[in-house]
PDB file of C-alpha atoms in Angstrom:
ATOM      1  CA  MET A   7     -97.717 -68.658-111.705  1.00 48.00           C
ATOM      2  CA  HIS A   8     -95.945 -65.731-110.048  1.00 52.00           C
ATOM      3  CA  LYS A   9     -94.163 -65.926-106.756  1.00 57.00           C
ATOM      4  CA  LYS A  10     -95.310 -63.252-104.374  1.00 56.00           C
ATOM      5  CA  ASP A  11     -92.719 -60.513-103.997  1.00 57.00           C
ATOM      6  CA  PRO A  12     -91.678 -60.617-100.303  1.00 57.00           C
ATOM      7  CA  GLU A  13     -91.279 -56.834-100.292  1.00 62.00           C
ATOM      8  CA  LEU A  14     -94.890 -56.230-101.353  1.00 64.00           C
ATOM      9  CA  MET A  15     -97.570 -56.317 -98.674  1.00 70.00           C
ATOM     10  CA  ASP A  16    -101.291 -56.958 -98.950  1.00 82.00           C
ATOM     11  CA  TYR A  17    -103.267 -53.995 -97.690  1.00 86.00           C
ATOM     12  CA  THR A  18    -106.516 -55.934 -97.314  1.00 89.00           C
ATOM     13  CA  LEU A  19    -107.324 -55.099 -93.680  1.00 92.00           C
ATOM     14  CA  ILE A  20    -109.757 -52.193 -94.061  1.00 93.00           C
ATOM     15  CA  CYS A  21    -109.928 -49.777 -91.142  1.00 94.00           C
ATOM     16  CA  PRO A  22    -113.510 -49.447 -89.866  1.00 95.00           C
ATOM     17  CA  GLU A  23    -112.851 -45.890 -88.730  1.00 92.00           C
ATOM     18  CA  CYS A  24    -111.264 -44.260 -91.798  1.00 91.00           C
ATOM     19  CA  GLY A  25    -111.609 -46.894 -94.544  1.00 89.00           C
ATOM     20  CA  VAL A  26    -107.894 -47.103 -95.385  1.00 91.00           C
ATOM     21  CA  GLY A  27    -106.295 -50.447 -96.320  1.00 93.00           C
ATOM     22  CA  ASN A  28    -103.711 -51.772 -93.880  1.00 94.00           C
ATOM     23  CA  PRO A  29    -101.375 -54.796 -93.833  1.00 93.00           C
ATOM     24  CA  GLU A  30    -103.297 -57.923 -92.799  1.00 89.00           C
ATOM     25  CA  ASN A  31    -101.386 -58.303 -89.514  1.00 90.00           C
ATOM     26  CA  ALA A  32    -101.530 -54.624 -88.449  1.00 94.00           C
ATOM     27  CA  GLU A  33    -102.519 -53.901 -84.860  1.00 95.00           C
ATOM     28  CA  PHE A  34    -103.225 -50.200 -85.468  1.00 96.00           C
ATOM     29  CA  CYS A  35    -104.359 -48.249 -88.530  1.00 95.00           C
ATOM     30  CA  LEU A  36    -101.551 -46.575 -90.453  1.00 95.00           C
ATOM     31  CA  VAL A  37    -103.599 -43.383 -90.846  1.00 95.00           C
ATOM     32  CA  CYS A  38    -105.946 -42.870 -87.874  1.00 95.00           C
ATOM     33  CA  GLU A  39    -104.240 -45.232 -85.382  1.00 95.00           C
ATOM     34  CA  LYS A  40    -107.456 -47.138 -84.568  1.00 95.00           C
ATOM     35  CA  ASN A  41    -106.732 -50.221 -82.454  1.00 95.00           C
ATOM     36  CA  PHE A  42    -107.780 -53.239 -84.548  1.00 95.00           C
ATOM     37  CA  GLN A  43    -107.716 -55.496 -81.479  1.00 93.00           C
ATOM     38  CA  ASP A  44    -111.052 -53.941 -80.421  1.00 92.00           C
ATOM     39  CA  THR A  45    -112.805 -55.015 -83.651  1.00 95.00           C
ATOM     40  CA  LEU A  46    -114.463 -58.454 -83.584  1.00 95.00           C
ATOM     41  CA  LEU A  47    -116.015 -58.147 -87.040  1.00 95.00           C
ATOM     42  CA  PHE A  48    -115.966 -55.589 -89.832  1.00 95.00           C
ATOM     43  CA  PHE A  49    -117.567 -55.775 -93.246  1.00 94.00           C
ATOM     44  CA  GLN A  50    -118.499 -53.448 -96.051  1.00 93.00           C
ATOM     45  CA  ASP A  51    -122.052 -53.655 -97.343  1.00 94.00           C
ATOM     46  CA  ASP A  52    -124.127 -51.773 -99.908  1.00 93.00           C
ATOM     47  CA  PHE A  53    -125.483 -48.924 -97.750  1.00 93.00           C
ATOM     48  CA  PHE A  54    -123.107 -48.946 -94.793  1.00 94.00           C
ATOM     49  CA  ASP A  55    -119.988 -50.461 -93.316  1.00 95.00           C
ATOM     50  CA  LEU A  56    -120.590 -52.368 -90.081  1.00 96.00           C
ATOM     51  CA  GLU A  57    -118.183 -52.924 -87.200  1.00 96.00           C
ATOM     52  CA  ILE A  58    -118.745 -55.010 -84.089  1.00 96.00           C
ATOM     53  CA  THR A  59    -116.598 -54.489 -81.034  1.00 95.00           C
ATOM     54  CA  LYS A  60    -117.030 -56.263 -77.697  1.00 94.00           C
ATOM     55  CA  ASP A  61    -119.412 -53.486 -76.584  1.00 96.00           C
ATOM     56  CA  HIS A  62    -120.879 -51.858 -79.713  1.00 97.00           C
ATOM     57  CA  LEU A  63    -122.355 -52.341 -83.149  1.00 97.00           C
ATOM     58  CA  VAL A  64    -121.147 -49.371 -85.208  1.00 96.00           C
ATOM     59  CA  GLU A  65    -122.835 -48.387 -88.468  1.00 96.00           C
ATOM     60  CA  TYR A  66    -120.858 -46.174 -90.867  1.00 95.00           C
ATOM     61  CA  ARG A  67    -123.442 -44.805 -93.330  1.00 94.00           C
ATOM     62  CA  LYS A  68    -122.736 -44.524 -97.073  1.00 93.00           C
ATOM     63  CA  ASN A  69    -124.258 -42.349 -99.778  1.00 93.00           C
ATOM     64  CA  PHE A  70    -127.187 -43.568-101.921  1.00 89.00           C
ATOM     65  CA  TRP A  71    -124.892 -45.245-104.447  1.00 89.00           C
ATOM     66  CA  GLY A  72    -122.800 -46.932-101.751  1.00 88.00           C
ATOM     67  CA  THR A  73    -119.611 -45.453-103.169  1.00 89.00           C
ATOM     68  CA  SER A  74    -118.471 -43.367-100.190  1.00 90.00           C
ATOM     69  CA  ARG A  75    -119.261 -42.751 -96.552  1.00 92.00           C
ATOM     70  CA  THR A  76    -121.471 -39.833 -95.558  1.00 92.00           C
ATOM     71  CA  GLY A  77    -119.723 -39.190 -92.244  1.00 91.00           C
ATOM     72  CA  LYS A  78    -122.774 -40.303 -90.260  1.00 94.00           C
ATOM     73  CA  VAL A  79    -121.809 -42.891 -87.644  1.00 95.00           C
ATOM     74  CA  ILE A  80    -124.407 -44.649 -85.479  1.00 96.00           C
ATOM     75  CA  LYS A  81    -123.266 -46.566 -82.384  1.00 96.00           C
ATOM     76  CA  TYR A  82    -125.496 -49.119 -80.688  1.00 98.00           C
ATOM     77  CA  LEU A  83    -124.555 -50.521 -77.288  1.00 97.00           C
ATOM     78  CA  LEU A  84    -124.808 -54.312 -77.714  1.00 97.00           C
ATOM     79  CA  SER A  85    -126.161 -54.810 -74.186  1.00 97.00           C
ATOM     80  CA  ASP A  86    -129.120 -52.510 -75.012  1.00 97.00           C
ATOM     81  CA  MET A  87    -130.089 -54.262 -78.258  1.00 97.00           C
ATOM     82  CA  ARG A  88    -133.244 -56.378 -77.882  1.00 97.00           C
ATOM     83  CA  GLU A  89    -135.245 -58.836 -80.009  1.00 96.00           C
ATOM     84  CA  LEU A  90    -132.512 -59.593 -82.558  1.00 96.00           C
ATOM     85  CA  GLU A  91    -133.879 -61.184 -85.741  1.00 95.00           C
ATOM     86  CA  PHE A  92    -131.895 -62.538 -88.669  1.00 95.00           C
ATOM     87  CA  GLU A  93    -134.145 -62.897 -91.735  1.00 90.00           C
ATOM     88  CA  SER A  94    -132.789 -65.199 -94.397  1.00 84.00           C
ATOM     89  CA  LYS A  95    -135.227 -64.682 -97.283  1.00 83.00           C
ATOM     90  CA  ILE A  96    -134.262 -61.047 -97.817  1.00 85.00           C
ATOM     91  CA  THR A  97    -131.295 -61.006 -95.394  1.00 92.00           C
ATOM     92  CA  ARG A  98    -132.292 -58.262 -93.017  1.00 95.00           C
ATOM     93  CA  PHE A  99    -130.994 -57.791 -89.507  1.00 96.00           C
ATOM     94  CA  LYS A 100    -133.682 -56.418 -87.190  1.00 96.00           C
ATOM     95  CA  PHE A 101    -133.414 -55.307 -83.583  1.00 97.00           C
ATOM     96  CA  ASN A 102    -135.015 -52.981 -81.042  1.00 97.00           C
ATOM     97  CA  TYR A 103    -132.864 -50.257 -79.559  1.00 97.00           C
ATOM     98  CA  ASN A 104    -134.175 -47.758 -77.001  1.00 96.00           C
ATOM     99  CA  GLY A 105    -137.761 -48.669 -77.901  1.00 96.00           C
ATOM    100  CA  LYS A 106    -137.286 -48.181 -81.648  1.00 97.00           C
ATOM    101  CA  LYS A 107    -137.195 -50.912 -84.340  1.00 97.00           C
ATOM    102  CA  HIS A 108    -134.117 -50.883 -86.624  1.00 96.00           C
ATOM    103  CA  VAL A 109    -133.793 -52.821 -89.880  1.00 95.00           C
ATOM    104  CA  LEU A 110    -130.502 -53.238 -91.727  1.00 95.00           C
ATOM    105  CA  PRO A 111    -130.478 -54.910 -95.166  1.00 94.00           C
ATOM    106  CA  ILE A 112    -127.322 -57.017 -95.317  1.00 94.00           C
ATOM    107  CA  ARG A 113    -125.690 -59.137 -98.025  1.00 94.00           C
ATOM    108  CA  LYS A 114    -126.037 -62.878 -97.434  1.00 94.00           C
ATOM    109  CA  GLU A 115    -122.304 -63.493 -96.872  1.00 94.00           C
ATOM    110  CA  ASN A 116    -122.166 -60.640 -94.349  1.00 95.00           C
ATOM    111  CA  MET A 117    -125.290 -61.919 -92.570  1.00 95.00           C
ATOM    112  CA  GLU A 118    -123.607 -65.276 -92.016  1.00 94.00           C
ATOM    113  CA  GLN A 119    -120.673 -63.545 -90.290  1.00 94.00           C
ATOM    114  CA  LEU A 120    -123.021 -61.368 -88.227  1.00 94.00           C
ATOM    115  CA  ILE A 121    -124.985 -64.396 -86.981  1.00 94.00           C
ATOM    116  CA  LYS A 122    -121.777 -66.115 -85.813  1.00 94.00           C
ATOM    117  CA  ILE A 123    -120.873 -63.111 -83.668  1.00 93.00           C
ATOM    118  CA  LEU A 124    -124.278 -62.041 -82.307  1.00 92.00           C
ATOM    119  CA  LYS A 125    -126.242 -65.263 -81.880  1.00 85.00           C
TER     120      LYS A 125
END
């Protein structure tokens, strides 16, 4: 068993905005200076990365293979989201936004986190 080197830091806090790893206790991103205090939940999924702030659900789209972001960012105002559904058989998050139905396929472990925040 190795002792952890006190001079080495874990860069496991992923920035929702730019995707760079930051020290776990960072308040701002080292690269883009995003304020992490605004983020309630962030997770990486197969087709997108998803961030929840106190006001928004932010979807950062990825390419078909899920290996990199496309640059497309979709922001949903939480107060305007209606009819939230959390399906457990196939783990899909469904909601209506501005009269349009949205469906996001989400990994089971990410769905559990999402339910805790939005339900």
